[in-house]
PDB file of C-alpha atoms in Angstrom:
ATOM      1  CA  UNK A  23      -5.562  -9.366   7.624  1.00 46.00           C
ATOM      2  CA  UNK A  24      -1.805  -8.906   7.529  1.00 50.00           C
ATOM      3  CA  UNK A  25       0.114 -11.830   6.211  1.00 62.00           C
ATOM      4  CA  UNK A  26       3.676 -10.588   5.852  1.00 69.00           C
ATOM      5  CA  UNK A  27       5.986 -10.013   8.750  1.00 77.00           C
ATOM      6  CA  UNK A  28       9.096  -7.961   8.133  1.00 80.00           C
ATOM      7  CA  UNK A  29      12.306  -8.386  10.024  1.00 82.00           C
ATOM      8  CA  UNK A  30      13.933  -6.347  11.421  1.00 88.00           C
ATOM      9  CA  UNK A  31      11.356  -3.772  12.485  1.00 91.00           C
ATOM     10  CA  UNK A  32      14.005  -1.066  12.343  1.00 93.00           C
ATOM     11  CA  UNK A  33      17.414  -0.890  10.725  1.00 95.00           C
ATOM     12  CA  UNK A  34      20.021   1.848  10.942  1.00 96.00           C
ATOM     13  CA  UNK A  35      23.047   1.859   8.659  1.00 96.00           C
ATOM     14  CA  UNK A  36      25.542   4.271   7.138  1.00 97.00           C
ATOM     15  CA  UNK A  37      25.626   5.410   3.554  1.00 97.00           C
ATOM     16  CA  UNK A  38      27.376   2.948   1.317  1.00 97.00           C
ATOM     17  CA  UNK A  39      26.453  -0.079   3.388  1.00 98.00           C
ATOM     18  CA  UNK A  40      24.017  -2.732   2.260  1.00 98.00           C
ATOM     19  CA  UNK A  41      20.609  -3.117   3.878  1.00 97.00           C
ATOM     20  CA  UNK A  42      18.791  -6.437   4.062  1.00 97.00           C
ATOM     21  CA  UNK A  43      15.178  -6.803   5.072  1.00 96.00           C
ATOM     22  CA  UNK A  44      13.274 -10.027   5.406  1.00 96.00           C
ATOM     23  CA  UNK A  45       9.624 -10.864   5.015  1.00 94.00           C
ATOM     24  CA  UNK A  46       7.853 -14.025   6.102  1.00 93.00           C
ATOM     25  CA  UNK A  47       4.319 -14.978   5.236  1.00 90.00           C
ATOM     26  CA  UNK A  48       1.917 -17.677   6.289  1.00 88.00           C
ATOM     27  CA  UNK A  49      -0.059 -19.035   3.347  1.00 84.00           C
ATOM     28  CA  UNK A  50       0.670 -19.838  -0.271  1.00 84.00           C
ATOM     29  CA  UNK A  51       1.034 -16.885  -2.566  1.00 84.00           C
ATOM     30  CA  UNK A  52       1.038 -16.168  -6.277  1.00 84.00           C
ATOM     31  CA  UNK A  53       3.340 -13.203  -6.019  1.00 88.00           C
ATOM     32  CA  UNK A  54       5.031 -10.914  -3.539  1.00 92.00           C
ATOM     33  CA  UNK A  55       5.687  -7.209  -3.911  1.00 94.00           C
ATOM     34  CA  UNK A  56       7.899  -4.745  -2.101  1.00 96.00           C
ATOM     35  CA  UNK A  57       6.890  -1.132  -1.547  1.00 96.00           C
ATOM     36  CA  UNK A  58       8.672   1.883  -0.083  1.00 97.00           C
ATOM     37  CA  UNK A  59       6.991   4.627   1.901  1.00 96.00           C
ATOM     38  CA  UNK A  60       8.671   7.886   2.777  1.00 94.00           C
ATOM     39  CA  UNK A  61       7.460   9.385   6.021  1.00 87.00           C
ATOM     40  CA  UNK A  62       3.733  10.092   5.906  1.00 78.00           C
ATOM     41  CA  UNK A  63       3.549   9.771   2.137  1.00 86.00           C
ATOM     42  CA  UNK A  64       2.110   7.318  -0.368  1.00 88.00           C
ATOM     43  CA  UNK A  65       3.695   4.001  -1.162  1.00 94.00           C
ATOM     44  CA  UNK A  66       5.924   3.447  -4.162  1.00 95.00           C
ATOM     45  CA  UNK A  67       6.122   0.080  -5.854  1.00 94.00           C
ATOM     46  CA  UNK A  68       9.662  -1.296  -5.966  1.00 96.00           C
ATOM     47  CA  UNK A  69       9.547  -4.796  -7.341  1.00 96.00           C
ATOM     48  CA  UNK A  70       7.230  -7.743  -7.908  1.00 93.00           C
ATOM     49  CA  UNK A  71       8.379 -11.339  -7.764  1.00 94.00           C
ATOM     50  CA  UNK A  72       6.169 -14.227  -8.817  1.00 90.00           C
ATOM     51  CA  UNK A  73       5.968 -17.516  -6.984  1.00 89.00           C
ATOM     52  CA  UNK A  74       7.876 -19.325  -9.750  1.00 91.00           C
ATOM     53  CA  UNK A  75      10.786 -16.876  -9.548  1.00 95.00           C
ATOM     54  CA  UNK A  76      13.636 -17.133  -7.060  1.00 97.00           C
ATOM     55  CA  UNK A  77      15.461 -13.871  -7.562  1.00 98.00           C
ATOM     56  CA  UNK A  78      14.882 -10.544  -9.211  1.00 97.00           C
ATOM     57  CA  UNK A  79      17.002  -7.424  -9.644  1.00 97.00           C
ATOM     58  CA  UNK A  80      16.130  -3.807 -10.237  1.00 96.00           C
ATOM     59  CA  UNK A  81      18.970  -1.307 -10.070  1.00 97.00           C
ATOM     60  CA  UNK A  82      20.395  -1.467  -6.541  1.00 98.00           C
ATOM     61  CA  UNK A  83      17.576  -3.735  -5.388  1.00 98.00           C
ATOM     62  CA  UNK A  84      17.737  -7.492  -5.197  1.00 98.00           C
ATOM     63  CA  UNK A  85      14.763  -9.543  -4.092  1.00 98.00           C
ATOM     64  CA  UNK A  86      14.753 -13.243  -3.351  1.00 98.00           C
ATOM     65  CA  UNK A  87      11.814 -15.531  -2.759  1.00 97.00           C
ATOM     66  CA  UNK A  88      11.866 -18.903  -1.058  1.00 96.00           C
ATOM     67  CA  UNK A  89       8.391 -20.373  -1.261  1.00 93.00           C
ATOM     68  CA  UNK A  90       9.411 -23.468   0.692  1.00 94.00           C
ATOM     69  CA  UNK A  91      10.288 -21.261   3.652  1.00 94.00           C
ATOM     70  CA  UNK A  92       7.545 -18.751   2.874  1.00 93.00           C
ATOM     71  CA  UNK A  93      10.028 -15.917   3.013  1.00 95.00           C
ATOM     72  CA  UNK A  94      11.457 -13.144   0.896  1.00 96.00           C
ATOM     73  CA  UNK A  95      14.340 -10.750   1.311  1.00 97.00           C
ATOM     74  CA  UNK A  96      15.027  -7.281  -0.054  1.00 98.00           C
ATOM     75  CA  UNK A  97      18.633  -6.212  -0.403  1.00 98.00           C
ATOM     76  CA  UNK A  98      19.511  -2.581  -1.070  1.00 98.00           C
ATOM     77  CA  UNK A  99      23.142  -2.248  -2.079  1.00 98.00           C
ATOM     78  CA  UNK A 100      25.290   0.853  -1.605  1.00 98.00           C
ATOM     79  CA  UNK A 101      22.583   2.598   0.361  1.00 98.00           C
ATOM     80  CA  UNK A 102      22.018   6.343   0.229  1.00 97.00           C
ATOM     81  CA  UNK A 103      20.421   8.776   2.649  1.00 96.00           C
ATOM     82  CA  UNK A 104      17.520   9.011   0.200  1.00 96.00           C
ATOM     83  CA  UNK A 105      16.781   5.324   0.852  1.00 97.00           C
ATOM     84  CA  UNK A 106      15.586   6.271   4.338  1.00 97.00           C
ATOM     85  CA  UNK A 107      11.985   5.070   4.396  1.00 97.00           C
ATOM     86  CA  UNK A 108       9.709   2.279   5.535  1.00 96.00           C
ATOM     87  CA  UNK A 109       9.718  -0.827   3.416  1.00 97.00           C
ATOM     88  CA  UNK A 110       6.738  -3.153   3.200  1.00 95.00           C
ATOM     89  CA  UNK A 111       6.309  -6.524   1.641  1.00 95.00           C
ATOM     90  CA  UNK A 112       2.853  -7.285   0.326  1.00 93.00           C
ATOM     91  CA  UNK A 113       1.346 -10.587  -0.696  1.00 89.00           C
ATOM     92  CA  UNK A 114      -1.701 -11.204  -2.809  1.00 80.00           C
ATOM     93  CA  UNK A 115      -4.902 -12.068  -1.021  1.00 61.00           C
ATOM     94  CA  UNK A 116      -8.551 -12.619  -1.885  1.00 54.00           C
ATOM     95  CA  UNK A 117      -7.601 -14.528  -5.000  1.00 57.00           C
ATOM     96  CA  UNK A 118      -5.210 -11.809  -6.051  1.00 56.00           C
ATOM     97  CA  UNK A 119      -7.648  -8.949  -5.788  1.00 65.00           C
ATOM     98  CA  UNK A 120      -5.856  -7.053  -3.076  1.00 72.00           C
ATOM     99  CA  UNK A 121      -2.632  -6.802  -1.151  1.00 83.00           C
ATOM    100  CA  UNK A 122      -1.878  -7.842   2.397  1.00 86.00           C
ATOM    101  CA  UNK A 123       0.901  -5.681   3.749  1.00 90.00           C
ATOM    102  CA  UNK A 124       3.415  -6.744   6.346  1.00 90.00           C
ATOM    103  CA  UNK A 125       4.276  -4.590   9.325  1.00 91.00           C
ATOM    104  CA  UNK A 126       7.218  -2.981   7.588  1.00 93.00           C
ATOM    105  CA  UNK A 127      10.879  -2.294   8.229  1.00 95.00           C
ATOM    106  CA  UNK A 128      11.920   1.240   9.051  1.00 96.00           C
ATOM    107  CA  UNK A 129      15.283   1.949   7.421  1.00 97.00           C
ATOM    108  CA  UNK A 130      17.470   4.874   8.449  1.00 97.00           C
ATOM    109  CA  UNK A 131      20.533   5.623   6.337  1.00 98.00           C
ATOM    110  CA  UNK A 132      22.855   8.180   7.865  1.00 96.00           C
ATOM    111  CA  UNK A 133      25.455  10.136   5.885  1.00 92.00           C
TER     112      UNK A 133
ATOM    113  CA  UNK N  25       0.871  10.426 -16.417  1.00 64.00           C
ATOM    114  CA  UNK N  26       1.590   7.854 -13.708  1.00 67.00           C
ATOM    115  CA  UNK N  27       0.208   9.885 -10.884  1.00 91.00           C
ATOM    116  CA  UNK N  28      -2.601   9.309  -8.449  1.00 96.00           C
ATOM    117  CA  UNK N  29      -3.784  12.534  -6.867  1.00 97.00           C
ATOM    118  CA  UNK N  30      -5.683  12.911  -3.628  1.00 97.00           C
ATOM    119  CA  UNK N  31      -7.441  15.899  -2.135  1.00 97.00           C
ATOM    120  CA  UNK N  32      -7.356  17.341   0.387  1.00 97.00           C
ATOM    121  CA  UNK N  33      -3.880  16.671   1.771  1.00 96.00           C
ATOM    122  CA  UNK N  34      -5.034  17.372   5.302  1.00 97.00           C
ATOM    123  CA  UNK N  35      -8.525  17.354   6.797  1.00 97.00           C
ATOM    124  CA  UNK N  36      -9.702  18.131  10.309  1.00 97.00           C
ATOM    125  CA  UNK N  37     -13.321  17.366  11.007  1.00 95.00           C
ATOM    126  CA  UNK N  38     -15.638  17.101  13.946  1.00 93.00           C
ATOM    127  CA  UNK N  39     -17.574  13.988  14.751  1.00 92.00           C
ATOM    128  CA  UNK N  40     -20.803  15.481  13.394  1.00 91.00           C
ATOM    129  CA  UNK N  41     -19.342  16.709  10.119  1.00 91.00           C
ATOM    130  CA  UNK N  42     -19.775  15.261   6.653  1.00 95.00           C
ATOM    131  CA  UNK N  43     -16.774  15.439   4.379  1.00 96.00           C
ATOM    132  CA  UNK N  44     -15.426  13.695   1.309  1.00 98.00           C
ATOM    133  CA  UNK N  45     -12.006  12.535   0.204  1.00 98.00           C
ATOM    134  CA  UNK N  46     -11.250  12.539  -3.495  1.00 98.00           C
ATOM    135  CA  UNK N  47      -8.892  10.476  -5.600  1.00 98.00           C
ATOM    136  CA  UNK N  48      -8.129  10.734  -9.297  1.00 98.00           C
ATOM    137  CA  UNK N  49      -6.002   8.834 -11.789  1.00 97.00           C
ATOM    138  CA  UNK N  50      -5.587   9.191 -15.543  1.00 92.00           C
ATOM    139  CA  UNK N  51      -3.656   6.037 -16.274  1.00 94.00           C
ATOM    140  CA  UNK N  52      -6.672   4.174 -17.601  1.00 93.00           C
ATOM    141  CA  UNK N  53      -6.596   1.869 -14.615  1.00 94.00           C
ATOM    142  CA  UNK N  54      -9.789  -0.070 -14.003  1.00 92.00           C
ATOM    143  CA  UNK N  55      -9.234  -0.976 -10.351  1.00 92.00           C
ATOM    144  CA  UNK N  56      -9.107   1.535  -7.516  1.00 94.00           C
ATOM    145  CA  UNK N  57      -8.602   1.056  -3.810  1.00 94.00           C
ATOM    146  CA  UNK N  58      -8.991   2.821  -0.482  1.00 96.00           C
ATOM    147  CA  UNK N  59      -6.603   1.977   2.345  1.00 95.00           C
ATOM    148  CA  UNK N  60      -6.433   3.251   5.897  1.00 96.00           C
ATOM    149  CA  UNK N  61      -3.060   3.583   7.588  1.00 96.00           C
ATOM    150  CA  UNK N  62      -2.487   4.344  11.245  1.00 95.00           C
ATOM    151  CA  UNK N  63       0.858   5.684  12.428  1.00 92.00           C
ATOM    152  CA  UNK N  64       3.687   3.146  12.255  1.00 89.00           C
ATOM    153  CA  UNK N  65       1.319   0.501  10.891  1.00 92.00           C
ATOM    154  CA  UNK N  66       0.906  -0.968   7.414  1.00 93.00           C
ATOM    155  CA  UNK N  67      -1.948   0.069   5.138  1.00 94.00           C
ATOM    156  CA  UNK N  68      -5.191  -1.809   5.690  1.00 93.00           C
ATOM    157  CA  UNK N  69      -7.511  -2.371   2.764  1.00 91.00           C
ATOM    158  CA  UNK N  70     -10.961  -0.804   3.031  1.00 94.00           C
ATOM    159  CA  UNK N  71     -12.587  -0.989  -0.401  1.00 93.00           C
ATOM    160  CA  UNK N  72     -11.819  -2.185  -3.905  1.00 92.00           C
ATOM    161  CA  UNK N  73     -13.567  -1.008  -7.045  1.00 93.00           C
ATOM    162  CA  UNK N  74     -13.268  -2.734 -10.381  1.00 89.00           C
ATOM    163  CA  UNK N  75     -14.803  -1.232 -13.497  1.00 89.00           C
ATOM    164  CA  UNK N  76     -16.590   1.266 -11.256  1.00 89.00           C
ATOM    165  CA  UNK N  77     -18.290  -1.492  -9.267  1.00 90.00           C
ATOM    166  CA  UNK N  78     -17.555  -2.260  -5.644  1.00 89.00           C
ATOM    167  CA  UNK N  79     -15.721  -5.577  -5.538  1.00 84.00           C
ATOM    168  CA  UNK N  80     -14.533  -5.766  -1.977  1.00 79.00           C
ATOM    169  CA  UNK N  81     -15.695  -4.143   1.247  1.00 82.00           C
ATOM    170  CA  UNK N  82     -13.468  -5.230   4.068  1.00 81.00           C
ATOM    171  CA  UNK N  83     -16.198  -4.961   6.723  1.00 85.00           C
ATOM    172  CA  UNK N  84     -15.769  -1.222   6.928  1.00 93.00           C
ATOM    173  CA  UNK N  85     -18.252   0.687   9.148  1.00 94.00           C
ATOM    174  CA  UNK N  86     -21.054   2.419   7.276  1.00 94.00           C
ATOM    175  CA  UNK N  87     -19.795   5.835   8.368  1.00 96.00           C
ATOM    176  CA  UNK N  88     -17.349   5.352   5.465  1.00 97.00           C
ATOM    177  CA  UNK N  89     -19.147   5.355   2.126  1.00 96.00           C
ATOM    178  CA  UNK N  90     -17.188   4.889  -1.106  1.00 96.00           C
ATOM    179  CA  UNK N  91     -18.288   6.089  -4.491  1.00 96.00           C
ATOM    180  CA  UNK N  92     -16.815   5.625  -7.950  1.00 96.00           C
ATOM    181  CA  UNK N  93     -18.455   8.184 -10.278  1.00 94.00           C
ATOM    182  CA  UNK N  94     -16.334   7.131 -13.257  1.00 93.00           C
ATOM    183  CA  UNK N  95     -13.250   5.150 -14.104  1.00 90.00           C
ATOM    184  CA  UNK N  96     -10.899   7.979 -13.118  1.00 95.00           C
ATOM    185  CA  UNK N  97     -12.453   9.115  -9.862  1.00 97.00           C
ATOM    186  CA  UNK N  98     -12.906   7.556  -6.467  1.00 97.00           C
ATOM    187  CA  UNK N  99     -14.502   9.281  -3.506  1.00 98.00           C
ATOM    188  CA  UNK N 100     -14.762   8.363   0.136  1.00 98.00           C
ATOM    189  CA  UNK N 101     -17.648  10.034   1.944  1.00 98.00           C
ATOM    190  CA  UNK N 102     -17.230  10.457   5.665  1.00 97.00           C
ATOM    191  CA  UNK N 103     -19.996  10.956   8.187  1.00 95.00           C
ATOM    192  CA  UNK N 104     -20.173  10.766  11.986  1.00 94.00           C
ATOM    193  CA  UNK N 105     -16.584   9.630  12.327  1.00 95.00           C
ATOM    194  CA  UNK N 106     -14.917   8.767  15.600  1.00 96.00           C
ATOM    195  CA  UNK N 107     -11.547  10.031  16.859  1.00 96.00           C
ATOM    196  CA  UNK N 108     -10.105   6.549  16.284  1.00 96.00           C
ATOM    197  CA  UNK N 109     -10.789   7.030  12.574  1.00 97.00           C
ATOM    198  CA  UNK N 110      -7.959   9.571  12.480  1.00 97.00           C
ATOM    199  CA  UNK N 111      -5.393   8.154  10.068  1.00 97.00           C
ATOM    200  CA  UNK N 112      -3.737   8.536   6.683  1.00 97.00           C
ATOM    201  CA  UNK N 113      -6.179   7.518   3.949  1.00 98.00           C
ATOM    202  CA  UNK N 114      -4.493   6.227   0.842  1.00 97.00           C
ATOM    203  CA  UNK N 115      -5.962   5.757  -2.577  1.00 97.00           C
ATOM    204  CA  UNK N 116      -4.383   3.418  -5.087  1.00 95.00           C
ATOM    205  CA  UNK N 117      -5.063   2.167  -8.586  1.00 94.00           C
ATOM    206  CA  UNK N 118      -3.953  -0.719 -10.754  1.00 92.00           C
ATOM    207  CA  UNK N 119      -4.531  -1.881 -14.315  1.00 90.00           C
ATOM    208  CA  UNK N 120      -7.155  -4.270 -13.097  1.00 84.00           C
ATOM    209  CA  UNK N 121      -7.896  -6.931 -10.560  1.00 79.00           C
ATOM    210  CA  UNK N 122      -5.292  -9.577 -11.111  1.00 72.00           C
ATOM    211  CA  UNK N 123      -7.254 -12.612 -10.065  1.00 65.00           C
ATOM    212  CA  UNK N 124      -5.694 -15.953  -9.218  1.00 62.00           C
ATOM    213  CA  UNK N 125      -2.108 -16.261 -10.294  1.00 61.00           C
ATOM    214  CA  UNK N 126      -1.895 -12.773 -11.660  1.00 66.00           C
ATOM    215  CA  UNK N 127      -0.507  -9.580 -10.256  1.00 75.00           C
ATOM    216  CA  UNK N 128      -0.583  -5.868 -10.909  1.00 84.00           C
ATOM    217  CA  UNK N 129       1.458  -3.281  -9.126  1.00 89.00           C
ATOM    218  CA  UNK N 130      -0.528  -0.641  -7.364  1.00 91.00           C
ATOM    219  CA  UNK N 131       0.079   3.073  -7.742  1.00 94.00           C
ATOM    220  CA  UNK N 132      -0.558   5.057  -4.604  1.00 95.00           C
ATOM    221  CA  UNK N 133      -1.527   8.648  -4.063  1.00 96.00           C
ATOM    222  CA  UNK N 134       0.160  10.743  -1.354  1.00 96.00           C
ATOM    223  CA  UNK N 135      -2.758  10.278   1.013  1.00 96.00           C
ATOM    224  CA  UNK N 136      -5.108  12.471   3.014  1.00 97.00           C
ATOM    225  CA  UNK N 137      -4.145  12.987   6.642  1.00 97.00           C
ATOM    226  CA  UNK N 138      -7.472  12.931   8.516  1.00 97.00           C
ATOM    227  CA  UNK N 139      -7.914  14.136  12.067  1.00 97.00           C
ATOM    228  CA  UNK N 140     -11.257  13.656  13.769  1.00 96.00           C
ATOM    229  CA  UNK N 141     -11.824  15.885  16.784  1.00 94.00           C
TER     230      UNK N 141
END
């Protein structure tokens, strides 16, 4: 079953702007991951944040986790057209065996 | 090699056909997964294999039959599918099954686009 819910469902920005996506989940987690999916392709892992971490950076990506609010955010700074994709948060489920994906945010970055 | 490969890329099959999807990884990963993804929806887990043994079957209909011949290969055998089974089928692998408190990133293949007519 899906646990994460991304917000917004769709986001359209111009190159150079920042994009922020949010993810909320319902039950306690051990970790949360963000994935990117280009249209009709496989998913690419972006970043993993553990429940005892509050913030993590990777290049132009910044992820925050607030376990008290059961929410996470993904910030993409200085966006590029190549960032156009769907972004999914995924939480661990079944004692960590598998991932529950949220509904995703569709990001469009226009030149 | 950090790649997961899937064949075929596209598959069109009738409801009476039998076909197989194949997935391969050479990263030494011991866990492999099948997901089903409908258009504009997130991936939904179907099966998980760990050390070539089926660990999780998410109540998938028996017309989908997974097989893990060895640690690098994962197959999904299809038989008597329905049009609603048309979807993108994604294979993924990870170092292992993380278990409570742990986590492994998953590496995904590009998927097989399946159309059932």
